[in-house]
Amino acid sequence: MLVGPSGSGKSTWAAARYRQQEVVSSDALRAVVGSGENDLDASADAFALLHQIVTGRVRRGLTVVVDTLGLDPDLRDRLREQGRAAGLPCVAVLFETPEALCRQRNATRDRPVPARVLGQQVAAFARAVEAVPGEGWDEVHTVREDAGVPAPSPAQVP
Ligand code: CTP
Ligand code: MG
């Protein structure tokens, strides 16, 4: 379960470490069932698919990296309990990317998240950082990225 505001580097991190089929992304699924990654009207359909994909992979004991904002505690609980019920290790990865870097990256994107929305995500992330360690994950990892400092190589991420 990836957890971090928009622009914190979640999708980039996942793409560098996992096969495409191991990553289930709500943004990518919005583009599949809607007009694009930012088609918020397609969220319900995208999340229905996300749950179907997670269910199928978890049932088979396959790795699944859930690439959403991860900021909704109910979604985290639901997915963790699903993994737990299947006997899989459940891992949360927190992206503690500086807000300024998230904003800078966001600004260069085709369809930037509005500044106010990013602010709400940053606030929700601060709550998640407090909550996640007590939620019952088998492991909680923190990825810290700063401008100019490359993300850790896969070998450094347990
Ligand atoms: N990026 C970068 N260097 C990194 C990580 C990300 O330059 N170490 C850039 C990416 O190329 C991308 C932007 O920052 O243009 C946002 O990264 P992304 O991985 O897409 O962030 P997410 O957390 O996945 O954002 P979202 O929640 O909006 O999907
Ligand atoms: Mg992403």
PDB file of N, CA and C in Angstrom, residues 76-148:
ATOM      1  N   ARG A  76      -7.306   1.777   3.430  1.00  0.00           N
ATOM      2  CA  ARG A  76      -6.133   1.063   3.967  1.00  0.00           C
ATOM      3  C   ARG A  76      -6.575  -0.152   4.784  1.00  0.00           C
ATOM      4  N   ASP A  77      -7.593   0.035   5.640  1.00  0.00           N
ATOM      5  CA  ASP A  77      -8.063  -1.076   6.479  1.00  0.00           C
ATOM      6  C   ASP A  77      -8.593  -2.212   5.616  1.00  0.00           C
ATOM      7  N   ARG A  78      -9.409  -1.846   4.648  1.00  0.00           N
ATOM      8  CA  ARG A  78     -10.040  -2.874   3.812  1.00  0.00           C
ATOM      9  C   ARG A  78      -8.989  -3.726   3.085  1.00  0.00           C
ATOM     10  N   LEU A  79      -8.010  -3.048   2.505  1.00  0.00           N
ATOM     11  CA  LEU A  79      -7.008  -3.772   1.723  1.00  0.00           C
ATOM     12  C   LEU A  79      -6.066  -4.574   2.623  1.00  0.00           C
ATOM     13  N   ARG A  80      -5.713  -3.989   3.752  1.00  0.00           N
ATOM     14  CA  ARG A  80      -4.818  -4.715   4.674  1.00  0.00           C
ATOM     15  C   ARG A  80      -5.511  -5.972   5.197  1.00  0.00           C
ATOM     16  N   GLU A  81      -6.785  -5.843   5.549  1.00  0.00           N
ATOM     17  CA  GLU A  81      -7.510  -7.005   6.083  1.00  0.00           C
ATOM     18  C   GLU A  81      -7.647  -8.091   5.021  1.00  0.00           C
ATOM     19  N   GLN A  82      -7.789  -7.661   3.778  1.00  0.00           N
ATOM     20  CA  GLN A  82      -7.870  -8.625   2.675  1.00  0.00           C
ATOM     21  C   GLN A  82      -6.557  -9.397   2.537  1.00  0.00           C
ATOM     22  N   GLY A  83      -5.463  -8.666   2.572  1.00  0.00           N
ATOM     23  CA  GLY A  83      -4.157  -9.315   2.477  1.00  0.00           C
ATOM     24  C   GLY A  83      -3.901 -10.220   3.667  1.00  0.00           C
ATOM     25  N   ARG A  84      -4.272  -9.726   4.823  1.00  0.00           N
ATOM     26  CA  ARG A  84      -4.092 -10.494   6.068  1.00  0.00           C
ATOM     27  C   ARG A  84      -4.884 -11.800   5.988  1.00  0.00           C
ATOM     28  N   ALA A  85      -6.135 -11.719   5.532  1.00  0.00           N
ATOM     29  CA  ALA A  85      -6.996 -12.910   5.448  1.00  0.00           C
ATOM     30  C   ALA A  85      -6.394 -13.953   4.506  1.00  0.00           C
ATOM     31  N   ALA A  86      -5.632 -13.487   3.515  1.00  0.00           N
ATOM     32  CA  ALA A  86      -5.017 -14.401   2.547  1.00  0.00           C
ATOM     33  C   ALA A  86      -3.643 -14.881   3.024  1.00  0.00           C
ATOM     34  N   GLY A  87      -3.209 -14.405   4.185  1.00  0.00           N
ATOM     35  CA  GLY A  87      -1.919 -14.828   4.720  1.00  0.00           C
ATOM     36  C   GLY A  87      -0.735 -14.143   4.060  1.00  0.00           C
ATOM     37  N   LEU A  88      -0.976 -13.010   3.417  1.00  0.00           N
ATOM     38  CA  LEU A  88       0.118 -12.288   2.760  1.00  0.00           C
ATOM     39  C   LEU A  88       0.688 -11.217   3.686  1.00  0.00           C
ATOM     40  N   PRO A  89       1.993 -10.944   3.569  1.00  0.00           N
ATOM     41  CA  PRO A  89       2.539  -9.819   4.333  1.00  0.00           C
ATOM     42  C   PRO A  89       1.969  -8.504   3.802  1.00  0.00           C
ATOM     43  N   CYS A  90       1.602  -7.635   4.718  1.00  0.00           N
ATOM     44  CA  CYS A  90       0.970  -6.363   4.340  1.00  0.00           C
ATOM     45  C   CYS A  90       1.914  -5.227   4.717  1.00  0.00           C
ATOM     46  N   VAL A  91       2.290  -4.465   3.718  1.00  0.00           N
ATOM     47  CA  VAL A  91       3.333  -3.456   3.896  1.00  0.00           C
ATOM     48  C   VAL A  91       2.805  -2.095   3.461  1.00  0.00           C
ATOM     49  N   ALA A  92       3.018  -1.098   4.293  1.00  0.00           N
ATOM     50  CA  ALA A  92       2.684   0.282   3.924  1.00  0.00           C
ATOM     51  C   ALA A  92       3.987   1.023   3.632  1.00  0.00           C
ATOM     52  N   VAL A  93       3.987   1.814   2.566  1.00  0.00           N
ATOM     53  CA  VAL A  93       5.155   2.625   2.202  1.00  0.00           C
ATOM     54  C   VAL A  93       4.734   4.089   2.205  1.00  0.00           C
ATOM     55  N   LEU A  94       5.329   4.843   3.121  1.00  0.00           N
ATOM     56  CA  LEU A  94       4.994   6.263   3.282  1.00  0.00           C
ATOM     57  C   LEU A  94       5.992   7.113   2.504  1.00  0.00           C
ATOM     58  N   PHE A  95       5.488   8.017   1.672  1.00  0.00           N
ATOM     59  CA  PHE A  95       6.343   8.881   0.838  1.00  0.00           C
ATOM     60  C   PHE A  95       6.458  10.249   1.481  1.00  0.00           C
ATOM     61  N   GLU A  96       7.530  10.404   2.280  1.00  0.00           N
ATOM     62  CA  GLU A  96       7.721  11.666   3.008  1.00  0.00           C
ATOM     63  C   GLU A  96       8.495  12.660   2.146  1.00  0.00           C
ATOM     64  N   THR A  97       7.942  12.960   1.005  1.00  0.00           N
ATOM     65  CA  THR A  97       8.568  13.904   0.084  1.00  0.00           C
ATOM     66  C   THR A  97       8.207  15.325   0.532  1.00  0.00           C
ATOM     67  N   PRO A  98       9.181  16.232   0.573  1.00  0.00           N
ATOM     68  CA  PRO A  98       8.861  17.597   1.010  1.00  0.00           C
ATOM     69  C   PRO A  98       7.725  18.202   0.177  1.00  0.00           C
ATOM     70  N   GLU A  99       6.861  18.924   0.871  1.00  0.00           N
ATOM     71  CA  GLU A  99       5.696  19.512   0.201  1.00  0.00           C
ATOM     72  C   GLU A  99       6.119  20.381  -0.987  1.00  0.00           C
ATOM     73  N   ALA A 100       7.199  21.124  -0.804  1.00  0.00           N
ATOM     74  CA  ALA A 100       7.639  22.021  -1.884  1.00  0.00           C
ATOM     75  C   ALA A 100       8.004  21.232  -3.137  1.00  0.00           C
ATOM     76  N   LEU A 101       8.593  20.038  -2.936  1.00  0.00           N
ATOM     77  CA  LEU A 101       8.967  19.213  -4.088  1.00  0.00           C
ATOM     78  C   LEU A 101       7.717  18.622  -4.750  1.00  0.00           C
ATOM     79  N   CYS A 102       6.761  18.201  -3.960  1.00  0.00           N
ATOM     80  CA  CYS A 102       5.479  17.729  -4.525  1.00  0.00           C
ATOM     81  C   CYS A 102       4.848  18.839  -5.355  1.00  0.00           C
ATOM     82  N   ARG A 103       4.857  20.055  -4.818  1.00  0.00           N
ATOM     83  CA  ARG A 103       4.227  21.189  -5.525  1.00  0.00           C
ATOM     84  C   ARG A 103       4.982  21.517  -6.810  1.00  0.00           C
ATOM     85  N   GLN A 104       6.296  21.457  -6.722  1.00  0.00           N
ATOM     86  CA  GLN A 104       7.123  21.757  -7.895  1.00  0.00           C
ATOM     87  C   GLN A 104       6.864  20.738  -9.001  1.00  0.00           C
ATOM     88  N   ARG A 105       6.842  19.453  -8.636  1.00  0.00           N
ATOM     89  CA  ARG A 105       6.573  18.411  -9.630  1.00  0.00           C
ATOM     90  C   ARG A 105       5.170  18.552 -10.185  1.00  0.00           C
ATOM     91  N   ASN A 106       4.234  18.833  -9.295  1.00  0.00           N
ATOM     92  CA  ASN A 106       2.838  18.957  -9.693  1.00  0.00           C
ATOM     93  C   ASN A 106       2.662  20.070 -10.727  1.00  0.00           C
ATOM     94  N   ALA A 107       3.383  21.154 -10.507  1.00  0.00           N
ATOM     95  CA  ALA A 107       3.233  22.329 -11.376  1.00  0.00           C
ATOM     96  C   ALA A 107       3.654  22.040 -12.814  1.00  0.00           C
ATOM     97  N   THR A 108       4.546  21.067 -12.986  1.00  0.00           N
ATOM     98  CA  THR A 108       5.054  20.784 -14.327  1.00  0.00           C
ATOM     99  C   THR A 108       4.203  19.742 -15.057  1.00  0.00           C
ATOM    100  N   ARG A 109       3.163  19.241 -14.396  1.00  0.00           N
ATOM    101  CA  ARG A 109       2.352  18.203 -15.030  1.00  0.00           C
ATOM    102  C   ARG A 109       1.307  18.794 -15.966  1.00  0.00           C
ATOM    103  N   ASP A 110       0.804  17.948 -16.865  1.00  0.00           N
ATOM    104  CA  ASP A 110      -0.187  18.381 -17.844  1.00  0.00           C
ATOM    105  C   ASP A 110      -1.438  18.952 -17.166  1.00  0.00           C
ATOM    106  N   ARG A 111      -1.963  18.184 -16.217  1.00  0.00           N
ATOM    107  CA  ARG A 111      -3.179  18.599 -15.514  1.00  0.00           C
ATOM    108  C   ARG A 111      -2.864  18.641 -14.029  1.00  0.00           C
ATOM    109  N   PRO A 112      -2.290  19.766 -13.549  1.00  0.00           N
ATOM    110  CA  PRO A 112      -1.870  19.821 -12.147  1.00  0.00           C
ATOM    111  C   PRO A 112      -3.070  19.693 -11.193  1.00  0.00           C
ATOM    112  N   VAL A 113      -2.821  19.048 -10.073  1.00  0.00           N
ATOM    113  CA  VAL A 113      -3.806  19.033  -8.992  1.00  0.00           C
ATOM    114  C   VAL A 113      -3.883  20.462  -8.465  1.00  0.00           C
ATOM    115  N   PRO A 114      -5.100  21.007  -8.255  1.00  0.00           N
ATOM    116  CA  PRO A 114      -5.187  22.385  -7.731  1.00  0.00           C
ATOM    117  C   PRO A 114      -4.428  22.528  -6.404  1.00  0.00           C
ATOM    118  N   ALA A 115      -3.823  23.692  -6.212  1.00  0.00           N
ATOM    119  CA  ALA A 115      -2.984  23.924  -5.023  1.00  0.00           C
ATOM    120  C   ALA A 115      -3.735  23.604  -3.732  1.00  0.00           C
ATOM    121  N   ARG A 116      -5.011  23.989  -3.688  1.00  0.00           N
ATOM    122  CA  ARG A 116      -5.798  23.766  -2.479  1.00  0.00           C
ATOM    123  C   ARG A 116      -5.978  22.261  -2.210  1.00  0.00           C
ATOM    124  N   VAL A 117      -6.198  21.507  -3.289  1.00  0.00           N
ATOM    125  CA  VAL A 117      -6.375  20.049  -3.148  1.00  0.00           C
ATOM    126  C   VAL A 117      -5.079  19.405  -2.672  1.00  0.00           C
ATOM    127  N   LEU A 118      -3.959  19.866  -3.229  1.00  0.00           N
ATOM    128  CA  LEU A 118      -2.668  19.322  -2.791  1.00  0.00           C
ATOM    129  C   LEU A 118      -2.449  19.619  -1.308  1.00  0.00           C
ATOM    130  N   GLY A 119      -2.869  20.809  -0.892  1.00  0.00           N
ATOM    131  CA  GLY A 119      -2.768  21.170   0.531  1.00  0.00           C
ATOM    132  C   GLY A 119      -3.576  20.215   1.401  1.00  0.00           C
ATOM    133  N   GLN A 120      -4.765  19.846   0.937  1.00  0.00           N
ATOM    134  CA  GLN A 120      -5.592  18.891   1.692  1.00  0.00           C
ATOM    135  C   GLN A 120      -4.916  17.523   1.751  1.00  0.00           C
ATOM    136  N   GLN A 121      -4.285  17.140   0.648  1.00  0.00           N
ATOM    137  CA  GLN A 121      -3.591  15.841   0.620  1.00  0.00           C
ATOM    138  C   GLN A 121      -2.412  15.841   1.590  1.00  0.00           C
ATOM    139  N   VAL A 122      -1.697  16.951   1.611  1.00  0.00           N
ATOM    140  CA  VAL A 122      -0.539  17.055   2.517  1.00  0.00           C
ATOM    141  C   VAL A 122      -1.006  16.954   3.970  1.00  0.00           C
ATOM    142  N   ALA A 123      -2.140  17.593   4.288  1.00  0.00           N
ATOM    143  CA  ALA A 123      -2.678  17.514   5.652  1.00  0.00           C
ATOM    144  C   ALA A 123      -3.125  16.086   5.966  1.00  0.00           C
ATOM    145  N   ALA A 124      -3.766  15.439   5.000  1.00  0.00           N
ATOM    146  CA  ALA A 124      -4.219  14.057   5.208  1.00  0.00           C
ATOM    147  C   ALA A 124      -3.014  13.125   5.359  1.00  0.00           C
ATOM    148  N   PHE A 125      -1.938  13.437   4.635  1.00  0.00           N
ATOM    149  CA  PHE A 125      -0.730  12.611   4.746  1.00  0.00           C
ATOM    150  C   PHE A 125      -0.123  12.725   6.148  1.00  0.00           C
ATOM    151  N   ALA A 126      -0.133  13.933   6.699  1.00  0.00           N
ATOM    152  CA  ALA A 126       0.398  14.112   8.060  1.00  0.00           C
ATOM    153  C   ALA A 126      -0.402  13.260   9.047  1.00  0.00           C
ATOM    154  N   ARG A 127      -1.706  13.179   8.846  1.00  0.00           N
ATOM    155  CA  ARG A 127      -2.525  12.316   9.716  1.00  0.00           C
ATOM    156  C   ARG A 127      -2.178  10.840   9.490  1.00  0.00           C
ATOM    157  N   ALA A 128      -1.940  10.485   8.210  1.00  0.00           N
ATOM    158  CA  ALA A 128      -1.604   9.090   7.891  1.00  0.00           C
ATOM    159  C   ALA A 128      -0.275   8.690   8.536  1.00  0.00           C
ATOM    160  N   VAL A 129       0.688   9.589   8.534  1.00  0.00           N
ATOM    161  CA  VAL A 129       2.000   9.290   9.133  1.00  0.00           C
ATOM    162  C   VAL A 129       1.833   8.947  10.620  1.00  0.00           C
ATOM    163  N   GLU A 130       0.896   9.637  11.269  1.00  0.00           N
ATOM    164  CA  GLU A 130       0.620   9.350  12.680  1.00  0.00           C
ATOM    165  C   GLU A 130      -0.110   8.016  12.840  1.00  0.00           C
ATOM    166  N   ALA A 131      -1.063   7.750  11.932  1.00  0.00           N
ATOM    167  CA  ALA A 131      -1.972   6.616  12.115  1.00  0.00           C
ATOM    168  C   ALA A 131      -1.377   5.280  11.666  1.00  0.00           C
ATOM    169  N   VAL A 132      -0.667   5.291  10.536  1.00  0.00           N
ATOM    170  CA  VAL A 132      -0.259   4.038   9.893  1.00  0.00           C
ATOM    171  C   VAL A 132       0.538   3.104  10.822  1.00  0.00           C
ATOM    172  N   PRO A 133       1.486   3.627  11.621  1.00  0.00           N
ATOM    173  CA  PRO A 133       2.250   2.706  12.478  1.00  0.00           C
ATOM    174  C   PRO A 133       1.379   1.912  13.448  1.00  0.00           C
ATOM    175  N   GLY A 134       0.201   2.426  13.790  1.00  0.00           N
ATOM    176  CA  GLY A 134      -0.680   1.721  14.725  1.00  0.00           C
ATOM    177  C   GLY A 134      -1.781   0.932  14.052  1.00  0.00           C
ATOM    178  N   GLU A 135      -1.744   0.824  12.737  1.00  0.00           N
ATOM    179  CA  GLU A 135      -2.869   0.199  12.032  1.00  0.00           C
ATOM    180  C   GLU A 135      -2.761  -1.328  11.903  1.00  0.00           C
ATOM    181  N   GLY A 136      -1.592  -1.871  12.154  1.00  0.00           N
ATOM    182  CA  GLY A 136      -1.473  -3.326  12.076  1.00  0.00           C
ATOM    183  C   GLY A 136      -0.798  -3.846  10.818  1.00  0.00           C
ATOM    184  N   TRP A 137       0.005  -3.007  10.167  1.00  0.00           N
ATOM    185  CA  TRP A 137       0.783  -3.474   9.013  1.00  0.00           C
ATOM    186  C   TRP A 137       1.935  -4.355   9.507  1.00  0.00           C
ATOM    187  N   ASP A 138       2.333  -5.318   8.690  1.00  0.00           N
ATOM    188  CA  ASP A 138       3.488  -6.143   9.052  1.00  0.00           C
ATOM    189  C   ASP A 138       4.759  -5.312   9.007  1.00  0.00           C
ATOM    190  N   GLU A 139       4.833  -4.420   8.049  1.00  0.00           N
ATOM    191  CA  GLU A 139       5.993  -3.539   7.936  1.00  0.00           C
ATOM    192  C   GLU A 139       5.515  -2.168   7.477  1.00  0.00           C
ATOM    193  N   VAL A 140       6.176  -1.141   7.979  1.00  0.00           N
ATOM    194  CA  VAL A 140       5.936   0.221   7.498  1.00  0.00           C
ATOM    195  C   VAL A 140       7.287   0.778   7.073  1.00  0.00           C
ATOM    196  N   HIS A 141       7.383   1.192   5.827  1.00  0.00           N
ATOM    197  CA  HIS A 141       8.620   1.778   5.318  1.00  0.00           C
ATOM    198  C   HIS A 141       8.383   3.240   4.986  1.00  0.00           C
ATOM    199  N   THR A 142       9.432   4.011   5.106  1.00  0.00           N
ATOM    200  CA  THR A 142       9.343   5.422   4.749  1.00  0.00           C
ATOM    201  C   THR A 142      10.347   5.705   3.640  1.00  0.00           C
ATOM    202  N   VAL A 143       9.857   6.317   2.571  1.00  0.00           N
ATOM    203  CA  VAL A 143      10.728   6.753   1.475  1.00  0.00           C
ATOM    204  C   VAL A 143      10.876   8.264   1.611  1.00  0.00           C
ATOM    205  N   ARG A 144      12.131   8.702   1.697  1.00  0.00           N
ATOM    206  CA  ARG A 144      12.363  10.149   1.795  1.00  0.00           C
ATOM    207  C   ARG A 144      13.096  10.609   0.552  1.00  0.00           C
ATOM    208  N   GLU A 145      12.477  11.481  -0.163  1.00  0.00           N
ATOM    209  CA  GLU A 145      13.112  12.006  -1.374  1.00  0.00           C
ATOM    210  C   GLU A 145      13.276  13.506  -1.236  1.00  0.00           C
ATOM    211  N   ASP A 146      14.462  13.956  -1.570  1.00  0.00           N
ATOM    212  CA  ASP A 146      14.700  15.392  -1.597  1.00  0.00           C
ATOM    213  C   ASP A 146      15.128  15.775  -2.995  1.00  0.00           C
ATOM    214  N   ALA A 147      14.935  17.023  -3.334  1.00  0.00           N
ATOM    215  CA  ALA A 147      15.349  17.488  -4.647  1.00  0.00           C
ATOM    216  C   ALA A 147      16.830  17.194  -4.832  1.00  0.00           C
ATOM    217  N   GLY A 148      17.166  16.592  -5.946  1.00  0.00           N
ATOM    218  CA  GLY A 148      18.566  16.340  -6.260  1.00  0.00           C
ATOM    219  C   GLY A 148      19.114  15.062  -5.652  1.00  0.00           C
TER     220      GLY A 148
END
